CSV table of C-alpha atoms in Angstrom, one decimal:
chain,number,residue,atom,x,y,z
A,1,MET,CA,33.9,91.6,4.8
A,2,LEU,CA,33.7,87.9,4.1
A,3,LEU,CA,35.4,88.1,0.7
A,4,GLU,CA,37.4,90.8,-0.9
A,5,LEU,CA,38.9,90.8,-4.3
A,6,LYS,CA,41.4,93.4,-5.3
A,7,ASN,CA,42.7,94.2,-8.8
A,8,LEU,CA,41.8,90.8,-10.3
A,9,LYS,CA,43.2,90.5,-13.8
A,10,LYS,CA,43.1,87.7,-16.3
A,11,THR,CA,44.2,87.5,-19.9
A,12,PHE,CA,43.7,84.8,-22.5
A,13,LYS,CA,46.4,85.2,-25.1
A,14,ASN,CA,45.9,88.9,-26.0
A,15,ASN,CA,42.4,89.1,-24.8
A,16,HIS,CA,42.0,91.0,-21.5
A,17,VAL,CA,39.1,89.2,-20.0
A,18,LEU,CA,39.3,90.7,-16.5
A,19,LYS,CA,40.8,94.2,-16.3
A,20,GLY,CA,41.3,94.7,-12.6
A,21,ILE,CA,38.2,93.7,-10.7
A,22,ASP,CA,37.5,95.0,-7.1
A,23,LEU,CA,34.7,93.3,-5.3
A,24,ALA,CA,33.8,93.1,-1.6
A,25,VAL,CA,31.1,90.7,-0.4
A,26,LYS,CA,29.5,90.9,3.1
A,27,GLU,CA,28.3,87.8,5.0
A,28,GLY,CA,24.8,86.9,3.9
A,29,GLU,CA,24.8,89.1,0.9
A,30,VAL,CA,23.3,87.9,-2.4
A,31,ILE,CA,25.0,89.5,-5.4
A,32,ALA,CA,23.7,89.1,-8.9
A,33,ILE,CA,26.1,89.7,-11.7
A,34,ILE,CA,24.6,90.6,-15.0
A,35,GLY,CA,26.1,91.6,-18.3
A,36,PRO,CA,26.6,90.5,-21.9
A,37,SER,CA,28.1,87.2,-22.9
A,38,GLY,CA,31.8,87.2,-23.0
A,39,SER,CA,32.2,90.0,-20.5
A,40,GLY,CA,34.2,88.0,-18.1
A,41,LYS,CA,31.5,87.1,-15.5
A,42,THR,CA,32.1,83.4,-15.6
A,43,THR,CA,35.9,83.9,-15.7
A,44,MET,CA,35.7,85.9,-12.5
A,45,LEU,CA,33.9,83.0,-10.7
A,46,ARG,CA,36.4,80.5,-12.0
A,47,ASN,CA,39.3,82.6,-10.8
A,48,ILE,CA,37.7,83.0,-7.4
A,49,ASN,CA,37.8,79.2,-6.8
A,50,PHE,CA,41.0,78.7,-8.7
A,51,LEU,CA,39.6,76.7,-11.6
A,52,GLU,CA,41.7,79.2,-13.5
A,53,THR,CA,44.7,81.1,-12.2
A,54,ALA,CA,44.6,84.9,-12.4
A,55,ASP,CA,47.4,87.0,-13.8
A,56,ALA,CA,47.2,89.4,-10.9
A,57,GLY,CA,45.0,90.1,-7.9
A,58,THR,CA,44.5,89.3,-4.2
A,59,MET,CA,41.7,87.7,-2.5
A,60,THR,CA,40.9,88.0,1.2
A,61,LEU,CA,38.6,85.3,2.4
A,62,ARG,CA,37.8,85.2,6.2
A,63,GLN,CA,40.8,87.4,6.8
A,64,LYS,CA,43.1,85.1,5.0
A,65,ARG,CA,44.9,86.9,2.2
A,66,ILE,CA,45.8,84.9,-1.0
A,67,ASP,CA,47.8,86.0,-4.0
A,68,MET,CA,45.5,84.9,-6.8
A,69,ALA,CA,48.3,84.8,-9.3
A,70,ALA,CA,50.4,82.4,-7.2
A,71,PRO,CA,48.3,80.5,-4.7
A,72,THR,CA,49.8,77.5,-2.9
A,73,GLN,CA,48.2,74.1,-3.3
A,74,GLU,CA,47.1,74.4,0.4
A,75,GLN,CA,45.4,77.8,-0.2
A,76,VAL,CA,43.6,76.4,-3.3
A,77,LEU,CA,42.2,73.5,-1.3
A,78,TRP,CA,41.4,75.7,1.6
A,79,THR,CA,39.5,78.1,-0.6
A,80,ARG,CA,37.6,75.4,-2.4
A,81,ARG,CA,36.6,73.9,1.0
A,82,HIS,CA,35.1,77.3,2.0
A,83,MET,CA,33.3,77.9,-1.3
A,84,ALA,CA,31.0,75.8,-3.4
A,85,MET,CA,30.0,76.2,-7.1
A,86,VAL,CA,26.9,75.4,-9.1
A,87,PHE,CA,27.7,75.0,-12.8
A,88,GLN,CA,25.7,76.0,-15.9
A,89,ASN,CA,25.8,72.4,-17.2
A,90,TYR,CA,25.2,70.9,-13.7
A,91,ASN,CA,28.3,68.7,-13.9
A,92,LEU,CA,26.9,66.1,-11.7
A,93,PHE,CA,29.2,63.1,-11.5
A,94,LYS,CA,27.8,60.8,-14.2
A,95,ASN,CA,29.0,57.6,-12.5
A,96,LYS,CA,27.4,58.5,-9.1
A,97,THR,CA,23.8,58.4,-7.9
A,98,ALA,CA,22.1,61.6,-6.7
A,99,LEU,CA,22.9,60.7,-3.1
A,100,GLU,CA,26.5,59.8,-3.9
A,101,ASN,CA,26.9,63.1,-5.9
A,102,ILE,CA,26.1,64.9,-2.7
A,103,SER,CA,27.9,62.7,-0.2
A,104,GLU,CA,31.2,62.4,-2.2
A,105,GLY,CA,32.4,66.0,-1.3
A,106,LEU,CA,31.6,65.4,2.4
A,107,ILE,CA,33.5,62.2,2.5
A,108,PHE,CA,36.5,63.1,0.4
A,109,GLY,CA,36.6,66.9,0.8
A,110,GLN,CA,35.6,67.1,4.5
A,111,ASN,CA,36.6,63.7,5.8
A,112,LYS,CA,33.2,62.8,7.1
A,113,SER,CA,32.2,59.2,7.7
A,114,LYS,CA,30.1,57.5,5.0
A,115,GLU,CA,27.1,57.2,7.4
A,116,GLU,CA,27.3,60.9,8.4
A,117,ALA,CA,27.8,62.0,4.8
A,118,GLU,CA,24.8,60.0,3.7
A,119,THR,CA,22.6,61.4,6.4
A,120,LEU,CA,23.5,64.9,5.5
A,121,ALA,CA,23.1,64.2,1.8
A,122,SER,CA,19.7,62.7,2.4
A,123,ARG,CA,18.7,65.9,4.3
A,124,ALA,CA,20.0,68.1,1.5
A,125,LEU,CA,18.1,66.1,-1.1
A,126,ASP,CA,15.0,66.5,1.0
A,127,GLN,CA,15.5,70.2,1.1
A,128,VAL,CA,15.2,70.3,-2.7
A,129,ASP,CA,12.3,67.9,-2.6
A,130,LEU,CA,14.2,65.1,-4.4
A,131,LEU,CA,14.8,62.5,-1.7
A,132,ASP,CA,12.8,60.0,-3.7
A,133,LYS,CA,15.4,60.3,-6.5
A,134,LYS,CA,18.4,59.5,-4.3
A,135,ASP,CA,19.3,56.3,-6.1
A,136,PHE,CA,18.9,57.8,-9.6
A,137,TYR,CA,21.8,58.5,-11.9
A,138,PRO,CA,22.0,62.0,-13.5
A,139,SER,CA,20.9,60.5,-16.9
A,140,GLN,CA,17.6,59.5,-15.3
A,141,LEU,CA,16.9,63.0,-14.1
A,142,SER,CA,15.6,66.1,-15.9
A,143,GLY,CA,17.8,69.2,-16.3
A,144,GLY,CA,15.9,71.0,-13.5
A,145,GLN,CA,16.3,68.0,-11.1
A,146,GLN,CA,20.0,67.7,-11.9
A,147,GLN,CA,20.5,71.4,-11.2
A,148,ARG,CA,18.7,71.2,-7.9
A,149,ILE,CA,20.9,68.3,-6.9
A,150,GLY,CA,23.8,70.5,-8.0
A,151,ILE,CA,22.6,73.1,-5.6
A,152,ALA,CA,22.2,70.5,-2.8
A,153,ARG,CA,25.7,69.2,-3.6
A,154,ALA,CA,27.0,72.7,-3.1
A,155,THR,CA,25.1,73.7,0.0
A,156,VAL,CA,25.6,70.5,1.9
A,157,LEU,CA,29.2,71.4,2.3
A,158,ASN,CA,28.1,74.3,4.4
A,159,PRO,CA,30.2,76.8,2.4
A,160,ASP,CA,30.8,80.4,3.3
A,161,ILE,CA,29.9,81.4,-0.3
A,162,VAL,CA,28.1,79.6,-3.1
A,163,LEU,CA,29.1,80.7,-6.6
A,164,PHE,CA,26.4,80.2,-9.3
A,165,ASP,CA,27.5,80.2,-12.9
A,166,GLU,CA,24.4,80.9,-15.0
A,167,PRO,CA,22.5,78.1,-13.2
A,168,THR,CA,19.4,78.2,-15.3
A,169,SER,CA,20.9,79.0,-18.7
A,170,ALA,CA,20.9,75.4,-19.9
A,171,LEU,CA,17.4,74.6,-18.7
A,172,ASP,CA,14.1,74.4,-20.5
A,173,PRO,CA,12.1,77.5,-19.6
A,174,GLU,CA,9.5,75.4,-17.8
A,175,LEU,CA,12.2,74.0,-15.4
A,176,VAL,CA,13.7,77.3,-14.5
A,177,GLY,CA,11.1,78.2,-11.9
A,178,THR,CA,11.9,75.2,-9.6
A,179,VAL,CA,15.7,76.0,-9.6
A,180,LEU,CA,15.1,79.7,-8.9
A,181,ARG,CA,12.7,78.7,-6.1
A,182,ASP,CA,15.5,76.6,-4.4
A,183,MET,CA,18.0,79.5,-4.9
A,184,LYS,CA,15.5,81.9,-3.3
A,185,ARG,CA,15.0,79.6,-0.3
A,186,LEU,CA,18.8,79.5,0.1
A,187,ALA,CA,19.0,83.3,0.0
A,188,GLU,CA,16.3,83.5,2.6
A,189,ARG,CA,18.3,81.2,4.9
A,190,GLY,CA,21.1,83.8,4.8
A,191,GLN,CA,23.5,82.0,2.5
A,192,THR,CA,26.1,84.3,0.9
A,193,MET,CA,25.7,83.9,-2.9
A,194,ILE,CA,27.3,85.3,-6.0
A,195,VAL,CA,25.1,84.6,-8.9
A,196,VAL,CA,26.0,85.1,-12.5
A,197,THR,CA,22.6,85.2,-14.2
A,198,HIS,CA,20.5,86.3,-17.2
A,199,GLN,CA,17.4,86.0,-15.0
A,200,MET,CA,16.8,89.7,-14.4
A,201,ALA,CA,13.5,89.1,-12.5
A,202,PHE,CA,15.4,86.8,-10.1
A,203,ALA,CA,18.1,89.5,-9.7
A,204,ARG,CA,15.5,92.1,-8.9
A,205,ASP,CA,13.6,89.8,-6.6
A,206,VAL,CA,16.4,88.2,-4.6
A,207,ALA,CA,19.7,90.1,-5.0
A,208,ASP,CA,20.9,92.6,-2.3
A,209,ARG,CA,23.2,94.1,-4.9
A,210,VAL,CA,23.3,93.9,-8.7
A,211,ILE,CA,26.5,94.3,-10.5
A,212,PHE,CA,26.7,95.1,-14.2
A,213,PHE,CA,29.7,93.7,-15.9
A,214,ALA,CA,31.0,94.5,-19.4
A,215,ASP,CA,34.3,94.3,-21.2
A,216,GLY,CA,36.0,92.7,-18.2
A,217,GLN,CA,35.1,95.5,-15.8
A,218,ILE,CA,32.4,96.4,-13.3
A,219,ILE,CA,30.6,99.2,-15.0
A,220,GLU,CA,27.9,99.8,-12.4
A,221,GLN,CA,26.6,98.4,-9.2
A,222,GLY,CA,23.9,99.1,-6.6
A,223,SER,CA,20.6,97.9,-5.4
A,224,ALA,CA,18.3,96.2,-8.0
A,225,ASP,CA,16.1,99.3,-8.1
A,226,ASP,CA,19.1,101.5,-8.8
A,227,VAL,CA,20.6,99.5,-11.5
A,228,PHE,CA,17.4,98.4,-13.3
A,229,ASP,CA,15.4,101.6,-12.8
A,230,HIS,CA,18.0,104.3,-12.8
A,231,PRO,CA,21.1,103.0,-14.6
A,232,GLN,CA,23.7,105.7,-14.5
A,233,HIS,CA,26.1,104.4,-17.1
A,234,GLU,CA,25.3,104.5,-20.9
A,235,ARG,CA,26.6,100.9,-21.3
A,236,THR,CA,24.2,99.6,-18.7
A,237,GLN,CA,21.3,101.5,-20.2
A,238,ARG,CA,22.1,100.0,-23.6
A,239,PHE,CA,22.3,96.5,-22.2
A,240,LEU,CA,19.0,96.8,-20.3
A,241,SER,CA,17.2,98.3,-23.2
A,242,ALA,CA,18.4,95.5,-25.5
A,243,ILE,CA,16.8,92.8,-23.2
A,244,ALA,CA,13.4,91.8,-24.2
A,245,GLU,CA,12.6,90.4,-20.8
A,246,ASP,CA,10.3,92.2,-18.5
A,247,TYR,CA,12.2,92.7,-15.2
B,1,MET,CA,36.8,9.9,-36.3
B,2,ARG,CA,34.0,10.7,-34.0
B,3,LEU,CA,33.1,14.4,-33.3
B,4,THR,CA,33.4,13.8,-29.5
B,5,LYS,CA,36.9,12.6,-29.9
B,6,ILE,CA,37.8,15.7,-31.9
B,7,MET,CA,36.1,17.9,-29.3
B,8,THR,CA,37.8,16.3,-26.3
B,9,THR,CA,41.2,16.5,-28.0
B,10,LEU,CA,40.8,20.1,-28.9
B,11,LEU,CA,39.4,21.0,-25.5
B,12,SER,CA,42.6,19.7,-23.9
B,13,GLY,CA,44.3,22.7,-25.4
B,14,LEU,CA,41.6,25.1,-24.1
B,15,PRO,CA,43.2,25.7,-20.6
B,16,THR,CA,46.4,26.8,-22.3
B,17,THR,CA,44.5,29.1,-24.6
B,18,LEU,CA,42.6,30.6,-21.7
B,19,THR,CA,45.7,31.0,-19.6
B,20,LEU,CA,47.4,32.8,-22.4
B,21,LEU,CA,44.3,35.0,-22.9
B,22,ILE,CA,43.7,35.9,-19.2
B,23,PHE,CA,47.3,36.6,-18.3
B,24,SER,CA,48.2,38.4,-21.5
B,25,PHE,CA,45.1,40.6,-21.1
B,26,ILE,CA,46.0,41.5,-17.5
B,27,PHE,CA,49.6,42.3,-18.2
B,28,ALA,CA,48.7,44.2,-21.5
B,29,SER,CA,46.2,46.2,-19.5
B,30,VAL,CA,48.6,47.1,-16.8
B,31,ILE,CA,51.3,48.1,-19.3
B,32,GLY,CA,48.6,49.9,-21.4
B,33,VAL,CA,47.5,52.0,-18.4
B,34,CYS,CA,51.1,52.9,-17.7
B,35,LEU,CA,51.7,53.8,-21.4
B,36,ALA,CA,48.6,55.9,-21.5
B,37,TRP,CA,49.6,57.7,-18.3
B,38,LEU,CA,53.1,58.4,-19.8
B,39,SER,CA,51.7,59.6,-23.1
B,40,LEU,CA,49.3,62.0,-21.3
B,41,ARG,CA,52.2,63.6,-19.4
B,42,ARG,CA,53.4,67.1,-20.4
B,43,ASN,CA,57.0,65.9,-20.0
B,44,PRO,CA,58.3,65.5,-23.6
B,45,VAL,CA,60.6,62.6,-22.5
B,46,ALA,CA,57.7,60.6,-21.0
B,47,LYS,CA,55.5,61.3,-24.0
B,48,GLY,CA,58.3,60.5,-26.4
B,49,LEU,CA,59.0,57.2,-24.7
B,50,ALA,CA,55.4,56.2,-24.8
B,51,ARG,CA,55.0,57.2,-28.5
B,52,GLY,CA,58.2,55.4,-29.5
B,53,TYR,CA,57.1,52.2,-27.8
B,54,LEU,CA,53.7,52.5,-29.4
B,55,GLY,CA,55.0,53.1,-32.9
B,56,LEU,CA,57.4,50.2,-32.6
B,57,VAL,CA,54.9,47.7,-31.2
B,58,ARG,CA,52.0,48.7,-33.4
B,59,GLY,CA,54.2,48.5,-36.4
B,60,THR,CA,55.2,44.9,-35.7
B,61,PRO,CA,53.1,41.9,-36.7
B,62,PRO,CA,51.9,39.9,-33.6
B,63,LEU,CA,53.5,36.8,-34.9
B,64,LEU,CA,56.9,38.5,-35.1
B,65,MET,CA,56.3,39.9,-31.6
B,66,LEU,CA,56.0,36.4,-30.3
B,67,LEU,CA,59.2,35.3,-32.0
B,68,LEU,CA,61.0,38.4,-30.8
B,69,ALA,CA,59.8,37.7,-27.2
B,70,TYR,CA,60.9,34.1,-27.4
B,71,TYR,CA,64.3,34.7,-28.9
B,72,GLY,CA,65.0,38.3,-27.9
B,73,LEU,CA,63.9,38.5,-24.2
B,74,PRO,CA,66.4,35.9,-22.9
B,75,LYS,CA,69.2,37.9,-24.6
B,76,LEU,CA,67.9,41.2,-23.3
B,77,PHE,CA,67.7,39.8,-19.7
B,78,LEU,CA,71.1,38.3,-20.0
B,79,LEU,CA,72.5,41.8,-20.5
B,80,VAL,CA,71.4,42.6,-17.0
B,81,GLY,CA,72.6,39.3,-15.7
B,82,ILE,CA,69.3,37.4,-15.5
B,83,ASP,CA,69.0,34.0,-17.1
B,84,ILE,CA,65.5,33.3,-18.3
B,85,ASN,CA,66.3,30.6,-20.8
B,86,ASP,CA,64.6,28.0,-18.6
B,87,TRP,CA,61.3,29.9,-18.5
B,88,ALA,CA,58.4,27.9,-19.8
B,89,LYS,CA,57.4,28.7,-23.4
B,90,LEU,CA,54.0,29.7,-22.1
B,91,LEU,CA,55.6,32.7,-20.3
B,92,PHE,CA,57.2,33.9,-23.5
B,93,GLY,CA,53.8,33.5,-25.2
B,94,ILE,CA,52.2,35.7,-22.6
B,95,ALA,CA,55.1,38.2,-22.8
B,96,GLY,CA,54.8,38.5,-26.6
B,97,LEU,CA,51.0,38.9,-26.6
B,98,SER,CA,51.1,41.3,-23.6
B,99,ILE,CA,53.6,43.6,-25.3
B,100,GLY,CA,51.7,43.5,-28.6
B,101,TRP,CA,48.3,44.2,-27.0
B,102,SER,CA,49.5,46.8,-24.5
B,103,ALA,CA,50.0,49.3,-27.3
B,104,TYR,CA,46.4,48.9,-28.6
B,105,LEU,CA,45.0,49.0,-25.1
B,106,SER,CA,47.0,52.1,-24.1
B,107,GLU,CA,45.4,53.9,-27.1
B,108,ALA,CA,41.9,52.8,-26.0
B,109,PHE,CA,42.6,54.1,-22.5
B,110,ARG,CA,44.2,57.3,-23.6
B,111,SER,CA,41.4,58.2,-26.0
B,112,ALA,CA,38.8,57.3,-23.4
B,113,TYR,CA,40.5,59.5,-20.8
B,114,LEU,CA,40.5,62.4,-23.2
B,115,SER,CA,36.8,61.9,-23.8
B,116,VAL,CA,35.8,62.4,-20.2
B,117,ASP,CA,34.0,65.7,-19.8
B,118,PRO,CA,36.4,68.2,-18.3
B,119,GLY,CA,33.5,69.5,-16.2
B,120,GLN,CA,33.6,66.3,-14.2
B,121,TYR,CA,37.1,67.0,-13.0
B,122,GLU,CA,36.2,70.6,-12.2
B,123,ALA,CA,33.1,69.5,-10.2
B,124,ALA,CA,35.3,67.1,-8.2
B,125,LEU,CA,37.7,69.9,-7.4
B,126,VAL,CA,35.1,72.4,-6.3
B,127,VAL,CA,33.5,69.9,-3.9
B,128,GLY,CA,36.9,69.8,-2.2
B,129,MET,CA,38.4,66.6,-3.5
B,130,ASP,CA,42.1,66.6,-4.2
B,131,ALA,CA,43.4,65.6,-7.6
B,132,SER,CA,44.0,62.0,-6.6
B,133,HIS,CA,40.5,61.4,-5.3
B,134,ALA,CA,39.1,63.2,-8.3
B,135,PHE,CA,41.0,60.8,-10.5
B,136,TRP,CA,40.2,57.6,-8.8
B,137,ARG,CA,36.6,58.3,-7.9
B,138,ILE,CA,35.4,60.2,-10.9
B,139,LEU,CA,37.8,60.2,-13.9
B,140,MET,CA,39.0,56.6,-13.8
B,141,PRO,CA,35.6,54.9,-13.6
B,142,GLN,CA,34.3,57.1,-16.4
B,143,THR,CA,37.4,56.4,-18.5
B,144,LEU,CA,36.9,52.7,-18.1
B,145,LEU,CA,33.3,52.9,-19.1
B,146,ILE,CA,34.1,54.9,-22.2
B,147,ALA,CA,36.9,52.5,-23.1
B,148,LEU,CA,34.7,49.4,-22.7
B,149,PRO,CA,33.6,48.8,-26.3
B,150,ASN,CA,37.2,49.2,-27.6
B,151,VAL,CA,38.5,46.9,-24.8
B,152,GLU,CA,35.9,44.3,-25.7
B,153,ASN,CA,37.0,44.4,-29.3
B,154,LEU,CA,40.6,44.1,-28.4
B,155,LEU,CA,40.0,41.2,-26.0
B,156,ILE,CA,38.1,39.4,-28.8
B,157,GLY,CA,41.0,40.1,-31.1
B,158,LEU,CA,43.4,38.7,-28.4
B,159,VAL,CA,41.3,35.4,-28.3
B,160,LYS,CA,42.2,34.9,-31.9
B,161,ALA,CA,45.7,36.1,-31.6
B,162,THR,CA,46.5,33.4,-29.0
B,163,SER,CA,46.4,30.9,-31.8
B,164,LEU,CA,49.7,32.5,-33.1
B,165,VAL,CA,51.7,30.9,-30.2
B,166,TYR,CA,52.0,27.8,-32.3
B,167,VAL,CA,55.0,29.6,-33.8
B,168,ILE,CA,57.0,29.1,-30.6
B,169,GLY,CA,55.6,25.6,-30.1
B,170,ILE,CA,53.0,26.1,-27.3
B,171,MET,CA,50.3,23.5,-27.4
B,172,ASP,CA,47.3,25.7,-27.3
B,173,MET,CA,44.0,24.8,-28.9
B,174,TYR,CA,45.0,25.7,-32.4
B,175,ASN,CA,48.3,23.8,-32.2
B,176,THR,CA,46.5,20.8,-30.7
B,177,ALA,CA,44.1,20.9,-33.7
B,178,THR,CA,46.9,21.0,-36.3
B,179,ASP,CA,48.7,18.2,-34.4
B,180,LEU,CA,45.5,16.1,-34.5
B,181,SER,CA,45.1,16.8,-38.2
B,182,ASN,CA,48.7,15.8,-39.0
B,183,GLN,CA,48.3,12.6,-37.0
B,184,ASN,CA,45.4,11.7,-39.3
B,185,GLN,CA,47.3,12.7,-42.4
B,186,GLY,CA,44.8,15.5,-42.9
B,187,VAL,CA,41.8,13.2,-43.4
B,188,TYR,CA,39.6,14.8,-40.9
B,189,GLN,CA,41.0,18.2,-41.4
B,190,LEU,CA,37.8,20.0,-42.2
B,191,GLU,CA,35.9,18.5,-39.3
B,192,ILE,CA,38.7,19.4,-36.9
B,193,PHE,CA,38.9,23.0,-38.0
B,194,VAL,CA,35.1,23.5,-38.0
B,195,VAL,CA,35.1,22.2,-34.4
B,196,LEU,CA,38.0,24.5,-33.5
B,197,ALA,CA,36.2,27.5,-35.0
B,198,PHE,CA,33.1,26.5,-33.0
B,199,ILE,CA,35.1,26.5,-29.7
B,200,TYR,CA,36.7,29.8,-30.4
B,201,TRP,CA,33.3,31.2,-31.2
B,202,LEU,CA,31.9,30.0,-27.9
B,203,VAL,CA,34.8,31.7,-26.0
B,204,VAL,CA,34.0,34.9,-27.9
B,205,LEU,CA,30.3,34.5,-27.1
B,206,ALA,CA,31.2,34.2,-23.4
B,207,ILE,CA,33.2,37.4,-23.5
B,208,GLU,CA,30.4,39.2,-25.3
B,209,TRP,CA,28.0,38.0,-22.6
B,210,GLY,CA,30.3,39.3,-19.9
B,211,PHE,CA,30.6,42.7,-21.4
B,212,ARG,CA,26.9,42.9,-21.9
B,213,GLN,CA,26.4,42.3,-18.2
B,214,ILE,CA,28.8,45.1,-17.4
B,215,ARG,CA,26.9,47.4,-19.8
B,216,LYS,CA,23.7,46.4,-18.2
B,217,ASP,CA,25.0,47.2,-14.7
B,218,TYR,CA,26.0,50.6,-15.8
B,219,GLN,CA,23.2,51.3,-18.3
B,220,TYR,CA,22.2,54.6,-16.5
B,221,VAL,CA,25.8,55.9,-16.5
B,222,THR,CA,25.9,57.8,-19.7
B,223,VAL,CA,29.5,58.9,-20.0
């Protein structure tokens, strides 16, 4: 297993957001996490890369075991350098150009030289067909372009896992397609991905495993066909029947 | 009296005014950044210290601040065995204005820092930067850009506040003007003060131009 979570718990005040999550991710696996808003999907991702600290739980990443409730600073940095994240609101650095957004992590996270970082960043931009925008600031780019640069910024770091937090939720519908296309390409290259998404068609098309999340727990998981066509749990059935989308 | 004579006399005070302005602004900014840093700490002592200084300084008229710097600082320094009585008046002027403006600048920096989108910091962390790189590369530049309009206002305010140093006898532009007016028994008073206002206005215009250039350079950085 590449990543293993055991008994991940998180509480905000009296709200139990994560009630003991167990999750194992194989190398190259694409996992889609679906579920209603507020069910703890995003919180789980944020706990995995320590943007928030869990109340309990252990994580084993590349055989390295980390207490998620009390990670050392070194473990936090190590984990972040093995994972990358794509945010719902892109979060591109507003004071950096597209190229700098991508090279910054290489220079200051991975100690690469500026020249090497820029070469790699240019290549990553080219992979998302945005090399011609390399000197543009985020404010000069559309939401879709920003998110594709967000994806390039994540993948250029050559991470073990890329975490996607609802990467298309903030986009205009017409821009969603290009972002999903880049994600699909990434999956085809064998990148391990955990994708929190409301794009059921994408989950069905690309994910090796679909996990249905509700009330801070994994309710059901399996192949896309299993979860979408033969949901076992009543809560999953209710969620899927409430979705208007054709998946 | 010819206008050129008024102009050249008043301009002789301009270097002093600009020296006061530049050094006060630099020191006030440095103290302001430190104060903002202190007041953003979770440590209640640090926070309390910064808030106390802020309350005291903001509650004191700038004129009084200059007098306190001039008469008070030598006594304060004597307590720790340092005699600064021989310091030039200009240094006390700079000290008074720096202390006064540091409080306003610290609030400009603090509020700007709090306005930076928290997602920017998170994004820096997830690409593997440590907290210090995240601060210097991402948060600090954005903070400065957000603070820019406030800082510009405060700098313009400081231009005008430099005229208060007459109270400790520094011959800046304003004091030169009143001196010239007195020498002429107030006969050319209006002309002198109109010219003086004109020169101050030019200084402010130059500052506005400078800030406009900065804004233009960063027009695509929407923080």
